Short mmCIF file of C-alpha atoms in Angstrom, two decimals:
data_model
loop_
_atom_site.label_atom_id
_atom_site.label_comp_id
_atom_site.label_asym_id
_atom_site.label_seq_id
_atom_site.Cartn_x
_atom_site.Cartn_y
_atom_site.Cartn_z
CA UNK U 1 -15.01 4.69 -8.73
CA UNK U 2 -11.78 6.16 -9.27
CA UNK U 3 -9.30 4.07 -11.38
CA UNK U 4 -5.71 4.00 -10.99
CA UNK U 5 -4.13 2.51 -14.49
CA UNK U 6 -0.37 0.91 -14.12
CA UNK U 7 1.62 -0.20 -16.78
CA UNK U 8 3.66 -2.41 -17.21
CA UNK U 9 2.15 -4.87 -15.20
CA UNK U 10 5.21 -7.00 -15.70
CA UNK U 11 8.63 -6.94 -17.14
CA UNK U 12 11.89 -8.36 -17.30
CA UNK U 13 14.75 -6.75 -18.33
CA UNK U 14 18.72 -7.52 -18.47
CA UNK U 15 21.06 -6.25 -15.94
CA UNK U 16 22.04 -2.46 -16.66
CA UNK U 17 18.84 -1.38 -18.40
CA UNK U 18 16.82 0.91 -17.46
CA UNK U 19 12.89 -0.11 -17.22
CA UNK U 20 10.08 3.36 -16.97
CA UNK U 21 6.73 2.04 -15.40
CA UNK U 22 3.97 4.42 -16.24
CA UNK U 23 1.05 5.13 -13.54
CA UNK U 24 -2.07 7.35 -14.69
CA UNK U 25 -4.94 8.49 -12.88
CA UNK U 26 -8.19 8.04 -15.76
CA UNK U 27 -10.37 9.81 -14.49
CA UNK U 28 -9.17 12.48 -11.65
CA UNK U 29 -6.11 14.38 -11.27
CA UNK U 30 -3.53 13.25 -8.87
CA UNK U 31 -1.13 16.61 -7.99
CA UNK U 32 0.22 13.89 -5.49
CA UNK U 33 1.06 10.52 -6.14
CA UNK U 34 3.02 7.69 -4.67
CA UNK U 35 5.56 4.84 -5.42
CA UNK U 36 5.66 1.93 -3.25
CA UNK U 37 8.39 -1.38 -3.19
CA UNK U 38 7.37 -3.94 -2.21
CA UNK U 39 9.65 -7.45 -1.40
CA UNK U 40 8.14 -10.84 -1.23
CA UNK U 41 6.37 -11.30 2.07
CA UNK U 42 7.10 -8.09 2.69
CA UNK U 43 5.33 -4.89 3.35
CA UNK U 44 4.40 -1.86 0.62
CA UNK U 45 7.75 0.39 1.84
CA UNK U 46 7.28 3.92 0.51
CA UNK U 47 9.99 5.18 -1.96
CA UNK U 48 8.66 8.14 -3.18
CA UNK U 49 6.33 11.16 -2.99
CA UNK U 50 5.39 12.34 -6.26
CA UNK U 51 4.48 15.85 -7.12
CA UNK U 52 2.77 17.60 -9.81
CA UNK U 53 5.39 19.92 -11.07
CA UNK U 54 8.07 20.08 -8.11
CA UNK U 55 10.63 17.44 -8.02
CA UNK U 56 9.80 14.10 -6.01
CA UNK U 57 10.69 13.52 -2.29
CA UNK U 58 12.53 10.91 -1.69
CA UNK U 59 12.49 8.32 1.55
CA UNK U 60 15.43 7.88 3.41
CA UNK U 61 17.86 5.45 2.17
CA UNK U 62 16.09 5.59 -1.52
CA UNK U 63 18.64 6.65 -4.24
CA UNK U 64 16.85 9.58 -6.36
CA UNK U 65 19.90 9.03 -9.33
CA UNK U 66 18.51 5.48 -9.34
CA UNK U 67 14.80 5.93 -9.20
CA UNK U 68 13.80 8.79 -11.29
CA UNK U 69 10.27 10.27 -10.74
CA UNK U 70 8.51 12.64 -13.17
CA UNK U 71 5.21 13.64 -12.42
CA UNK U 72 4.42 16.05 -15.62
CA UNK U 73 0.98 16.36 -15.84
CA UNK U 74 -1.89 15.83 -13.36
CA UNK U 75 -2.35 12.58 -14.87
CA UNK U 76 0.60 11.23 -15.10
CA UNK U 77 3.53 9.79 -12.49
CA UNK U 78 6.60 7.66 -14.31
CA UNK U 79 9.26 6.18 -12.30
CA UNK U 80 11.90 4.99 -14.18
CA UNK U 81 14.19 2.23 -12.61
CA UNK U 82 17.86 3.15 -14.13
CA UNK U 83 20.54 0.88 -14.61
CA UNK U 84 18.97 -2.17 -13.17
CA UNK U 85 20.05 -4.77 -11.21
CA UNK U 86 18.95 -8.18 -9.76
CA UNK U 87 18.12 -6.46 -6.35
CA UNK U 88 16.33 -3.81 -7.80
CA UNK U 89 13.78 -6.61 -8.59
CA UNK U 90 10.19 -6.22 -7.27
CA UNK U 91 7.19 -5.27 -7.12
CA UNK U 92 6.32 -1.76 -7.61
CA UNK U 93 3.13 0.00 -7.01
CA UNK U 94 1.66 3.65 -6.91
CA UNK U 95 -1.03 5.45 -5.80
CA UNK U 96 -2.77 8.51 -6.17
CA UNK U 97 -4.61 11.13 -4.24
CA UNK U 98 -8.12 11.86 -5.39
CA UNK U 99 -9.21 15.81 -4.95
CA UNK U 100 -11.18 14.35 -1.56
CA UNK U 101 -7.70 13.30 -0.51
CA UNK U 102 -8.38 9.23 -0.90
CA UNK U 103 -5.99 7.11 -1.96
CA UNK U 104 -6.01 4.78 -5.18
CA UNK U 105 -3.51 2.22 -5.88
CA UNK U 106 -2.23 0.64 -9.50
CA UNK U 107 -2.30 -2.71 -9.93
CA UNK U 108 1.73 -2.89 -9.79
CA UNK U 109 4.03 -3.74 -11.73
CA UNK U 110 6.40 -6.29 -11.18
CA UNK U 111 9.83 -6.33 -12.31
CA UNK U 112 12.07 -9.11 -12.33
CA UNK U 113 15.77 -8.18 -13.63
CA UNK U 114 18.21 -10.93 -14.72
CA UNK O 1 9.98 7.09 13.14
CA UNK O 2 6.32 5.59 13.09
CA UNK O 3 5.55 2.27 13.06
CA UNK O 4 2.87 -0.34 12.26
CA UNK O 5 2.70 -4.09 13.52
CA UNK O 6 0.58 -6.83 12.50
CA UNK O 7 -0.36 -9.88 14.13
CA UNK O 8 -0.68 -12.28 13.59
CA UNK O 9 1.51 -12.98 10.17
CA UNK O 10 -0.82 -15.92 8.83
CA UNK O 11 -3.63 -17.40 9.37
CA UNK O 12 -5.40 -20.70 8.35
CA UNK O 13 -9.03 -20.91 9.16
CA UNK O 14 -12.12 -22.77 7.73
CA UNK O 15 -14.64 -21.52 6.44
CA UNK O 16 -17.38 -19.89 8.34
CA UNK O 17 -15.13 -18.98 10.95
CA UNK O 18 -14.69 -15.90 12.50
CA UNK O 19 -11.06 -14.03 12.56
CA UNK O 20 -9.91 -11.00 14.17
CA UNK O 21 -6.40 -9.36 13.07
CA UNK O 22 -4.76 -7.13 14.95
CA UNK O 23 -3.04 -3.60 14.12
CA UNK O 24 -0.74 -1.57 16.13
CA UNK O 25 1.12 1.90 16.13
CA UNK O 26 3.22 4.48 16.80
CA UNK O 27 3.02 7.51 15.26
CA UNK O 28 4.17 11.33 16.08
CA UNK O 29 1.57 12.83 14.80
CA UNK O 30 -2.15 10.38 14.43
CA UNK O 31 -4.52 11.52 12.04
CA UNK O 32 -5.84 8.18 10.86
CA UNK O 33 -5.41 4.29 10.46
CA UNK O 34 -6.65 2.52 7.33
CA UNK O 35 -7.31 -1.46 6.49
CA UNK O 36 -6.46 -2.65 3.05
CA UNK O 37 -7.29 -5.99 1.45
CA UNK O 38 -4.37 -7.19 -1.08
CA UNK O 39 -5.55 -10.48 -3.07
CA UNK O 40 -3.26 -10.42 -5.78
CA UNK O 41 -1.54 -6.78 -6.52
CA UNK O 42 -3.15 -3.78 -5.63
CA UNK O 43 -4.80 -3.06 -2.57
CA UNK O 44 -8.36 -2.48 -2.33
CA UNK O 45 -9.50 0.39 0.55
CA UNK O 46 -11.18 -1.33 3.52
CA UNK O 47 -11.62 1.12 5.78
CA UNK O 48 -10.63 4.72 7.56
CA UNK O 49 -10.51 5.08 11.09
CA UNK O 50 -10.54 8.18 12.66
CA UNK O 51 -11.97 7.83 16.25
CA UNK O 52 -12.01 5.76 19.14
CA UNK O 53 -14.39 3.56 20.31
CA UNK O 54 -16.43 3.85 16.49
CA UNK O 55 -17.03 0.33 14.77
CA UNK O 56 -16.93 0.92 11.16
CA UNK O 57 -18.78 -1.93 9.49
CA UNK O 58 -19.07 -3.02 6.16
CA UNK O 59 -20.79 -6.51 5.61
CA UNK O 60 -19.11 -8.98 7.27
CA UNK O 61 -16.27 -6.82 7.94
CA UNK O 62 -16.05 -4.77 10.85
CA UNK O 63 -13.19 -2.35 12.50
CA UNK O 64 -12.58 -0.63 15.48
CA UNK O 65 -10.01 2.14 16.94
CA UNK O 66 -8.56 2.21 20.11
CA UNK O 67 -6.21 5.45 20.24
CA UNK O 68 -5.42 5.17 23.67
CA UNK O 69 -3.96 1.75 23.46
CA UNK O 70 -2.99 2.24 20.18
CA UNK O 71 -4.35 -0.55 18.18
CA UNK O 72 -7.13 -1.10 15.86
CA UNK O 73 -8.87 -4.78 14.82
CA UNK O 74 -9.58 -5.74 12.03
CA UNK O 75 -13.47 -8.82 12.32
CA UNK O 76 -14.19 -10.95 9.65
CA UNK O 77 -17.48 -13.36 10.40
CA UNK O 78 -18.38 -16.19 9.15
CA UNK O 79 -15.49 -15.86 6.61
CA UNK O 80 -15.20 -17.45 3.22
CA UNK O 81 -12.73 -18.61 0.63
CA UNK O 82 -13.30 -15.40 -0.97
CA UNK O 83 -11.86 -13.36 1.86
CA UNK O 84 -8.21 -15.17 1.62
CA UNK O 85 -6.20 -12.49 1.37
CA UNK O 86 -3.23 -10.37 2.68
CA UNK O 87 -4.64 -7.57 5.03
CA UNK O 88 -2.56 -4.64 5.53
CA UNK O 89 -2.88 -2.06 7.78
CA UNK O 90 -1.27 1.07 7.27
CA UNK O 91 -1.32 5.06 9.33
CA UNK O 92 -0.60 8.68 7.24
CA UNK O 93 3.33 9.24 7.85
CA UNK O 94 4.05 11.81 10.58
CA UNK O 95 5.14 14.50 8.05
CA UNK O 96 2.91 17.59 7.26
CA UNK O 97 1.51 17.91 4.00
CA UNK O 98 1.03 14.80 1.32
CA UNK O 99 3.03 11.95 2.87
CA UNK O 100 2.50 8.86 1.98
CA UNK O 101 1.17 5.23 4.30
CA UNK O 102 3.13 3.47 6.16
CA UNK O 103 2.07 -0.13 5.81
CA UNK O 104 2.64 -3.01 8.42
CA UNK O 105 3.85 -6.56 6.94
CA UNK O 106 0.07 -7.47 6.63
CA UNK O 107 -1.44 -10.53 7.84
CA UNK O 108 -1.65 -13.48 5.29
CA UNK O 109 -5.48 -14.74 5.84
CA UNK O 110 -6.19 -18.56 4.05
CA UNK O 111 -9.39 -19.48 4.20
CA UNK O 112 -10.22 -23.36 3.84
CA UNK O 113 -13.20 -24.27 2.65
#
């Protein structure tokens, strides 16, 4: 079946960094893909629609300058979390769209910022 | 804005039990409600629900749609330890083209044995 790669799977970082988390479909293309955030005992809250060329749509109440979404190749979705901060810690998850339009997630990644 | 509610939150059953979870909706514009199991970080596709009335089984697993009421369930027989797990249930976003789920909070199944 279709596999959804996600990397890191975890990471800490310092307050003020900025931490890119990588998410690759291996062996479709994705011209859609999606992040999700998702808070302990919490649900998956979409952030982000990621397209294939265009620039990303954003959710309401989701800061683009703050999560930056580059979806350059078919393949390929990276959101980068800039300047973090202890709030921005989480865990974050994507999926992508197969060509038969079904949906694939990551395994997450979960970031922790101190 | 649409909107997905699970019930219940958690639930603590033994093994060999039978559970049903619950799934409800709102949504501008329905085209279809999935189930997803989450053990540990990504969720794994249960099932797509398109019609009413349609039991979608897989297993020991089972799903139906009610789209007049609004609500879909979510059967689990004679469940084991295995099937501990958060179950989320999430419906397409209103928007045309590629939108994304929207998820409820999930309902947070522990199995005893």
């Amino acid at each position: 079946g279709a596999v959804v790669s996600q990397h890191p799977s975890w990471v800490i970082c310092k307050s003020g960094t900025s931490v890119k988390i990588e998410c690759r479909s291996l062996d479709f293309q994705a011209t859609t893909m999606f992040w999700y955030r998702q808070f302990p005992k919490q649900s998956l809250m979409l952030m982000a629609t990621s397209n294939e060329g265009s620039k990303a749509t954003y959710e309401q109440g989701v800061e683009k300058d703050k999560f930056l979404i580059n979806h350059a190749s078919l393949t390929l979705s990276t959101l980068t979390v800039t300047s973090a901060h202890p709030e921005d810690s989480s865990f974050y998850i994507c999926s992508a769209r197969s060509e038969g339009g079904k949906l694939f997630f990551g395994s997450g990644t979960q970031l922790s910022v101190l | 804005e649409d909107k997905v509610v699970q019930s219940p939150l958690s639930l603590v059953v033994h093994e060999g039990d039978t559970v049903t979870l619950n799934c409800s909706y709102e949504v501008t514009n329905f085209r279809s409600l999935l189930w997803y199991k989450q053990e540990k970080k990504a969720p794994t596709f249960l099932f797509m629900l398109t019609s009413s009335g349609i039991e979608k089984k897989s297993g020991r697993l089972s799903s139906i749609l009610d789209k007049k009421e609004l609500f879909s369930i979510l059967n689990i027989t004679a469940t084991q330890t295995g099937d501990s797990a958060v179950y989320l249930c999430a419906v397409p976003s209103s928007g045309g083209g590629a939108d994304g789920l929207t998820f409820g909070k999930g309902t947070h199944l522990i199995i005893q044995p």
